[in-house]
C-alpha cells in the first residue's frame, strides 16, 4: 500500500496529477499501444489522421465509438474518482492528462489540462460553431458511426482531440506547464512517459525543485528520478479513498 506517497500528497503545498492510458484501461477503455492495444488494428490506428477525417469523417465516428463515445457504457474509474475527491479535500491543484476520453472532466475534476485535446467540445469544420459532448451525442442520436452535422452550415463536427498532423492545444499545454512549474509534487499515474512533448511536463516540476512520484505498471525512463515509485494504480486509488475517509 503506497502510504508514503499518500502522506506526501496530503502534506504537499501544491500537488498535481499527470495521467495516462493506464488510468483509463481500468475502466475498460482500450489502450493504444498495450498488448491488446487499439493500434494492433491497423485500421484503428488511422482514426486520428486529420486528412482521413476531412475526406471521410464516418471512418472516425465508427472507429472511435468504444474509445471516445463509450456507447454509453464507459464511466469514470477508481483513479478518476480518487483525484476528484482529493481535489474537493484541497489536495490537488489540477490534473494534466494525455487521455482523450474526457473522463476526468466527467468525474468532476477541474482544472483539467488535456494536452492531447478532449472531446468535451466539438467544433464545426465549416463555421466554427461549438457544441458540448452531450449536444453532439444528442445530434448523433445514439446511432453507431453517425456523423454529426451542423444545422447552420451542414459542416461536420470534429472533436477537439488533437489528431495526427494537428497542433497540440496551446492553451491546455501552457496551463499544464504553469501548473508544473508552481508545483512541489507531481504524481504520474498510468503513463509510461514516452510520448513527447507531454512527458516533459513532469520534468518541469523536478527542474523547479519539486518532487516526482510515479505509479505505473511498467518502467518509465524517469523511474530513477522519482521520490516515490509504485506499480498498482487500483491500490493507489483505494488508498486515497481510505485516507480521505479517515480524515473525514
Ligand atoms: Zn457549421
CSV table of C-alpha atoms and ligand atoms in Angstrom, one decimal:
chain,number,residue,atom,x,y,z
A,1,UNK,CA,0.0,0.0,0.0
A,2,UNK,CA,1.6,3.3,-1.1
A,3,UNK,CA,1.0,5.1,2.2
A,4,UNK,CA,4.3,7.1,2.0
A,5,UNK,CA,3.1,8.6,-1.3
A,6,UNK,CA,-0.3,9.4,0.1
A,7,UNK,CA,1.3,11.1,3.1
A,8,UNK,CA,3.4,13.2,0.7
A,9,UNK,CA,0.2,14.2,-1.3
A,10,UNK,CA,-1.6,15.2,1.9
A,11,UNK,CA,1.4,17.3,3.1
A,12,UNK,CA,2.3,18.9,-0.2
A,13,UNK,CA,1.6,22.5,-0.7
A,14,UNK,CA,0.7,22.4,-4.5
A,15,UNK,CA,0.4,18.8,-5.7
A,16,UNK,CA,-0.9,17.9,-9.2
A,17,UNK,CA,-1.6,14.7,-11.1
A,18,UNK,CA,-0.3,13.7,-14.6
A,19,UNK,CA,-2.3,10.8,-16.0
A,20,UNK,CA,-2.0,8.5,-19.0
A,21,UNK,CA,-3.7,5.5,-20.6
A,22,UNK,CA,-3.3,3.2,-17.5
A,23,UNK,CA,-5.9,5.3,-15.7
A,24,UNK,CA,-8.5,4.7,-18.4
A,25,UNK,CA,-7.8,1.0,-19.1
A,26,UNK,CA,-9.0,0.4,-15.5
A,27,UNK,CA,-12.4,1.4,-16.9
A,28,UNK,CA,-12.3,-0.9,-19.9
A,29,UNK,CA,-11.1,1.7,-22.4
A,30,UNK,CA,-8.6,0.0,-24.8
A,31,UNK,CA,-5.0,1.2,-24.6
A,32,UNK,CA,-3.4,2.4,-27.8
A,33,UNK,CA,0.0,0.7,-27.5
A,34,UNK,CA,-0.5,-2.1,-24.9
A,35,UNK,CA,-0.8,-5.8,-25.7
A,36,UNK,CA,-4.5,-5.5,-26.5
A,37,UNK,CA,-3.9,-2.0,-27.9
A,38,UNK,CA,-6.1,-0.3,-30.5
A,39,UNK,CA,-3.0,0.2,-32.6
A,40,UNK,CA,-2.8,-3.5,-33.2
A,41,UNK,CA,-5.7,-3.0,-35.5
A,42,UNK,CA,-4.1,-1.1,-38.5
A,43,UNK,CA,-7.4,0.4,-39.4
A,44,UNK,CA,-8.0,1.9,-36.0
A,45,UNK,CA,-4.5,3.4,-36.0
A,46,UNK,CA,-5.7,5.7,-38.8
A,47,UNK,CA,-8.7,7.0,-37.0
A,48,UNK,CA,-6.9,10.1,-35.7
A,49,UNK,CA,-5.4,11.1,-39.1
A,50,UNK,CA,-6.7,14.6,-39.9
A,51,UNK,CA,-6.6,14.1,-43.7
A,52,UNK,CA,-8.7,11.0,-43.5
A,53,UNK,CA,-11.2,12.7,-41.1
A,54,UNK,CA,-11.6,15.5,-43.7
A,55,UNK,CA,-12.1,13.1,-46.5
A,56,UNK,CA,-14.3,10.6,-44.7
A,57,UNK,CA,-15.4,11.6,-41.1
A,58,UNK,CA,-17.6,8.4,-40.9
A,59,UNK,CA,-14.4,6.4,-40.5
A,60,UNK,CA,-13.5,8.2,-37.3
A,61,UNK,CA,-17.1,8.2,-35.9
A,62,UNK,CA,-17.4,4.5,-36.4
A,63,UNK,CA,-13.9,3.5,-35.1
A,64,UNK,CA,-14.0,5.9,-32.1
A,65,UNK,CA,-17.2,4.5,-30.7
A,66,UNK,CA,-15.7,2.4,-27.9
A,67,UNK,CA,-12.8,4.8,-27.2
A,68,UNK,CA,-14.4,8.2,-27.2
A,69,UNK,CA,-18.2,7.9,-27.2
A,70,UNK,CA,-18.3,4.9,-24.9
A,71,UNK,CA,-21.6,3.6,-26.3
A,72,UNK,CA,-23.0,4.9,-23.1
A,73,UNK,CA,-21.1,2.3,-21.1
A,74,UNK,CA,-17.9,3.9,-20.0
A,75,UNK,CA,-17.8,5.7,-16.7
A,76,UNK,CA,-15.0,7.3,-14.7
A,77,UNK,CA,-12.9,4.7,-12.9
A,78,UNK,CA,-11.3,4.5,-9.4
A,79,UNK,CA,-8.4,6.8,-10.2
A,80,UNK,CA,-10.7,9.5,-11.8
A,81,UNK,CA,-12.9,9.4,-8.7
A,82,UNK,CA,-10.0,9.5,-6.3
A,83,UNK,CA,-8.5,12.5,-8.0
A,84,UNK,CA,-11.8,14.4,-8.0
A,85,UNK,CA,-12.2,13.5,-4.2
A,86,UNK,CA,-8.6,14.7,-3.5
A,87,UNK,CA,-9.4,18.0,-5.2
A,88,UNK,CA,-12.6,18.5,-3.2
A,89,UNK,CA,-10.5,17.9,0.0
A,90,UNK,CA,-8.0,20.5,-1.1
A,91,UNK,CA,-5.2,18.1,-2.1
A,92,UNK,CA,-4.9,18.7,-5.8
A,93,UNK,CA,-4.2,21.8,-7.8
A,94,UNK,CA,-5.2,20.2,-11.1
A,95,UNK,CA,-5.0,17.3,-13.5
A,96,UNK,CA,-2.9,17.1,-16.6
A,97,UNK,CA,-3.9,14.2,-18.8
A,98,UNK,CA,-2.7,12.6,-22.0
A,99,UNK,CA,-6.0,10.8,-22.3
A,100,UNK,CA,-8.7,11.9,-24.8
A,101,UNK,CA,-11.7,10.2,-23.2
A,102,UNK,CA,-12.9,13.2,-21.1
A,103,UNK,CA,-13.3,11.0,-18.0
A,104,UNK,CA,-11.5,13.4,-15.6
A,105,UNK,CA,-14.0,16.1,-16.6
A,106,UNK,CA,-16.9,13.7,-16.1
A,107,UNK,CA,-15.6,12.7,-12.7
A,108,UNK,CA,-15.7,16.4,-11.7
A,109,UNK,CA,-12.1,17.4,-11.8
A,110,UNK,CA,-11.2,21.0,-12.6
A,111,UNK,CA,-9.0,22.3,-13.9
A,112,UNK,CA,-8.2,19.5,-16.4
A,113,UNK,CA,-5.4,20.3,-18.9
A,114,UNK,CA,-6.0,17.8,-21.7
A,115,UNK,CA,-2.7,18.1,-23.5
A,116,UNK,CA,-3.8,15.9,-26.4
A,117,UNK,CA,-7.2,17.5,-26.6
A,118,UNK,CA,-10.6,16.4,-25.4
A,119,UNK,CA,-14.0,15.5,-26.8
A,120,UNK,CA,-15.6,17.7,-24.2
A,121,UNK,CA,-16.1,20.3,-27.0
A,122,UNK,CA,-16.6,19.7,-30.8
A,123,UNK,CA,-16.2,22.4,-33.4
A,124,UNK,CA,-17.9,22.6,-36.8
A,125,UNK,CA,-15.2,22.4,-39.5
A,126,UNK,CA,-17.4,24.7,-41.7
A,127,UNK,CA,-18.4,27.6,-39.5
A,128,UNK,CA,-16.6,27.0,-36.2
A,129,UNK,CA,-19.8,26.5,-34.2
A,130,UNK,CA,-19.0,24.8,-30.8
A,131,UNK,CA,-21.1,22.0,-29.2
A,132,UNK,CA,-20.6,20.1,-26.0
A,133,UNK,CA,-20.1,16.3,-25.8
A,134,UNK,CA,-23.7,15.9,-24.7
A,135,UNK,CA,-25.0,18.1,-27.5
A,136,UNK,CA,-23.0,16.0,-30.0
A,137,UNK,CA,-24.4,12.8,-28.5
A,138,UNK,CA,-27.9,14.2,-29.0
A,139,UNK,CA,-27.3,15.1,-32.6
A,140,UNK,CA,-25.9,11.7,-33.3
A,141,UNK,CA,-29.0,10.2,-31.7
A,142,UNK,CA,-27.2,7.1,-30.4
A,143,UNK,CA,-26.7,5.7,-33.9
A,144,UNK,CA,-23.3,4.0,-34.1
A,145,UNK,CA,-21.0,5.6,-36.6
A,146,UNK,CA,-23.3,8.6,-37.2
A,147,UNK,CA,-21.6,11.8,-38.4
A,148,UNK,CA,-22.8,14.9,-36.5
A,149,UNK,CA,-23.5,17.7,-38.9
A,150,UNK,CA,-24.0,21.4,-38.3
A,151,UNK,CA,-27.6,22.7,-38.6
A,152,UNK,CA,-26.3,26.1,-39.6
A,153,UNK,CA,-23.9,25.2,-42.5
A,154,UNK,CA,-24.1,21.5,-42.9
A,155,UNK,CA,-20.4,21.1,-41.9
A,156,UNK,CA,-19.1,18.2,-39.9
A,157,UNK,CA,-18.3,18.5,-36.2
A,158,UNK,CA,-14.8,17.4,-35.2
A,159,UNK,CA,-13.9,16.7,-31.5
A,160,UNK,CA,-11.2,19.0,-30.1
A,161,UNK,CA,-9.0,15.9,-29.8
A,162,UNK,CA,-5.5,16.5,-31.3
A,163,UNK,CA,-5.3,14.4,-34.5
A,164,UNK,CA,-2.0,13.4,-36.1
A,165,UNK,CA,-1.0,16.3,-38.2
A,166,UNK,CA,-2.6,18.9,-35.9
A,167,UNK,CA,-1.0,21.3,-33.4
A,168,UNK,CA,-1.2,20.5,-29.8
A,169,UNK,CA,-3.8,22.6,-27.9
A,170,UNK,CA,-1.8,25.6,-26.9
A,171,UNK,CA,-4.0,26.8,-24.0
A,172,UNK,CA,-4.1,23.4,-22.3
A,173,UNK,CA,-0.3,23.0,-22.8
A,174,UNK,CA,0.5,26.4,-21.4
A,175,UNK,CA,-1.8,25.8,-18.4
A,176,UNK,CA,-0.2,22.4,-17.7
A,177,UNK,CA,3.3,24.0,-17.8
A,178,UNK,CA,2.3,26.7,-15.4
A,179,UNK,CA,0.8,24.1,-13.0
A,180,UNK,CA,4.0,22.0,-13.3
A,181,UNK,CA,6.3,25.0,-12.6
A,182,UNK,CA,4.4,26.1,-9.5
A,183,UNK,CA,4.0,22.5,-8.0
A,184,UNK,CA,6.0,20.9,-5.2
A,185,UNK,CA,4.8,17.4,-6.1
A,186,UNK,CA,3.9,15.8,-9.4
A,187,UNK,CA,2.2,12.4,-9.2
A,188,UNK,CA,2.3,10.5,-12.5
A,189,UNK,CA,-0.4,7.9,-12.8
A,190,UNK,CA,-0.6,5.3,-15.5
A,191,UNK,CA,1.7,6.9,-18.0
A,192,UNK,CA,4.9,5.3,-19.4
A,193,UNK,CA,6.2,8.9,-20.0
A,194,UNK,CA,7.3,8.1,-23.5
A,195,UNK,CA,5.1,10.4,-25.6
A,196,UNK,CA,6.6,13.8,-26.1
A,197,UNK,CA,6.4,16.7,-25.6
A,198,UNK,CA,3.7,15.8,-22.9
A,199,UNK,CA,6.2,13.7,-21.0
A,200,UNK,CA,8.3,16.7,-20.4
A,201,UNK,CA,5.7,18.3,-18.1
A,202,UNK,CA,6.5,16.2,-15.0
A,203,UNK,CA,10.2,17.0,-15.6
A,204,UNK,CA,9.5,20.7,-15.3
A,205,UNK,CA,8.3,20.1,-11.7
A,206,UNK,CA,11.6,18.4,-10.9
A,207,UNK,CA,13.6,21.3,-12.5
A,208,UNK,CA,11.8,23.8,-10.4
A,209,UNK,CA,12.7,21.9,-7.2
A,210,UNK,CA,9.5,19.8,-6.8
A,211,UNK,CA,9.3,16.1,-6.3
A,212,UNK,CA,8.2,13.4,-8.7
A,213,UNK,CA,6.1,10.3,-7.9
A,214,UNK,CA,5.3,7.6,-10.4
A,215,UNK,CA,2.6,4.9,-10.2
A,216,UNK,CA,2.7,2.8,-13.3
A,217,UNK,CA,2.6,-0.9,-14.1
A,218,UNK,CA,5.7,-0.7,-16.3
A,219,UNK,CA,9.0,1.0,-16.0
A,220,UNK,CA,9.4,4.6,-17.3
A,221,UNK,CA,12.5,6.5,-18.3
A,222,UNK,CA,12.2,8.6,-15.2
A,223,UNK,CA,11.9,6.0,-12.5
A,224,UNK,CA,15.4,6.8,-11.3
A,225,UNK,CA,14.4,10.4,-10.5
A,226,UNK,CA,11.2,9.5,-8.6
A,227,UNK,CA,11.0,10.0,-4.9
A,228,UNK,CA,8.1,7.5,-4.9
A,229,UNK,CA,7.7,4.5,-7.2
A,230,UNK,CA,4.6,2.3,-7.2
A,231,UNK,CA,3.1,0.0,-9.7
A,232,UNK,CA,-0.5,-0.6,-8.6
A,233,UNK,CA,-3.0,2.1,-9.7
A,234,UNK,CA,-6.0,0.5,-8.1
A,235,UNK,CA,-4.2,0.2,-4.8
A,236,UNK,CA,-3.3,3.8,-5.0
A,237,UNK,CA,-6.9,4.9,-5.7
A,238,UNK,CA,-8.2,2.7,-2.9
A,239,UNK,CA,-5.5,4.0,-0.5
A,240,UNK,CA,-6.5,7.6,-1.3
A,241,UNK,CA,-10.2,6.9,-0.7
A,242,UNK,CA,-9.5,5.2,2.6
A,243,UNK,CA,-7.3,8.0,3.8
A,244,UNK,CA,-9.9,10.6,2.8
A,245,UNK,CA,-12.5,8.7,4.8
A,246,UNK,CA,-10.2,8.6,7.8
A,247,UNK,CA,-9.6,12.4,7.5
A,248,UNK,CA,-13.4,12.7,7.5
B,1,LIG,ZN1,-21.3,25.0,-39.2
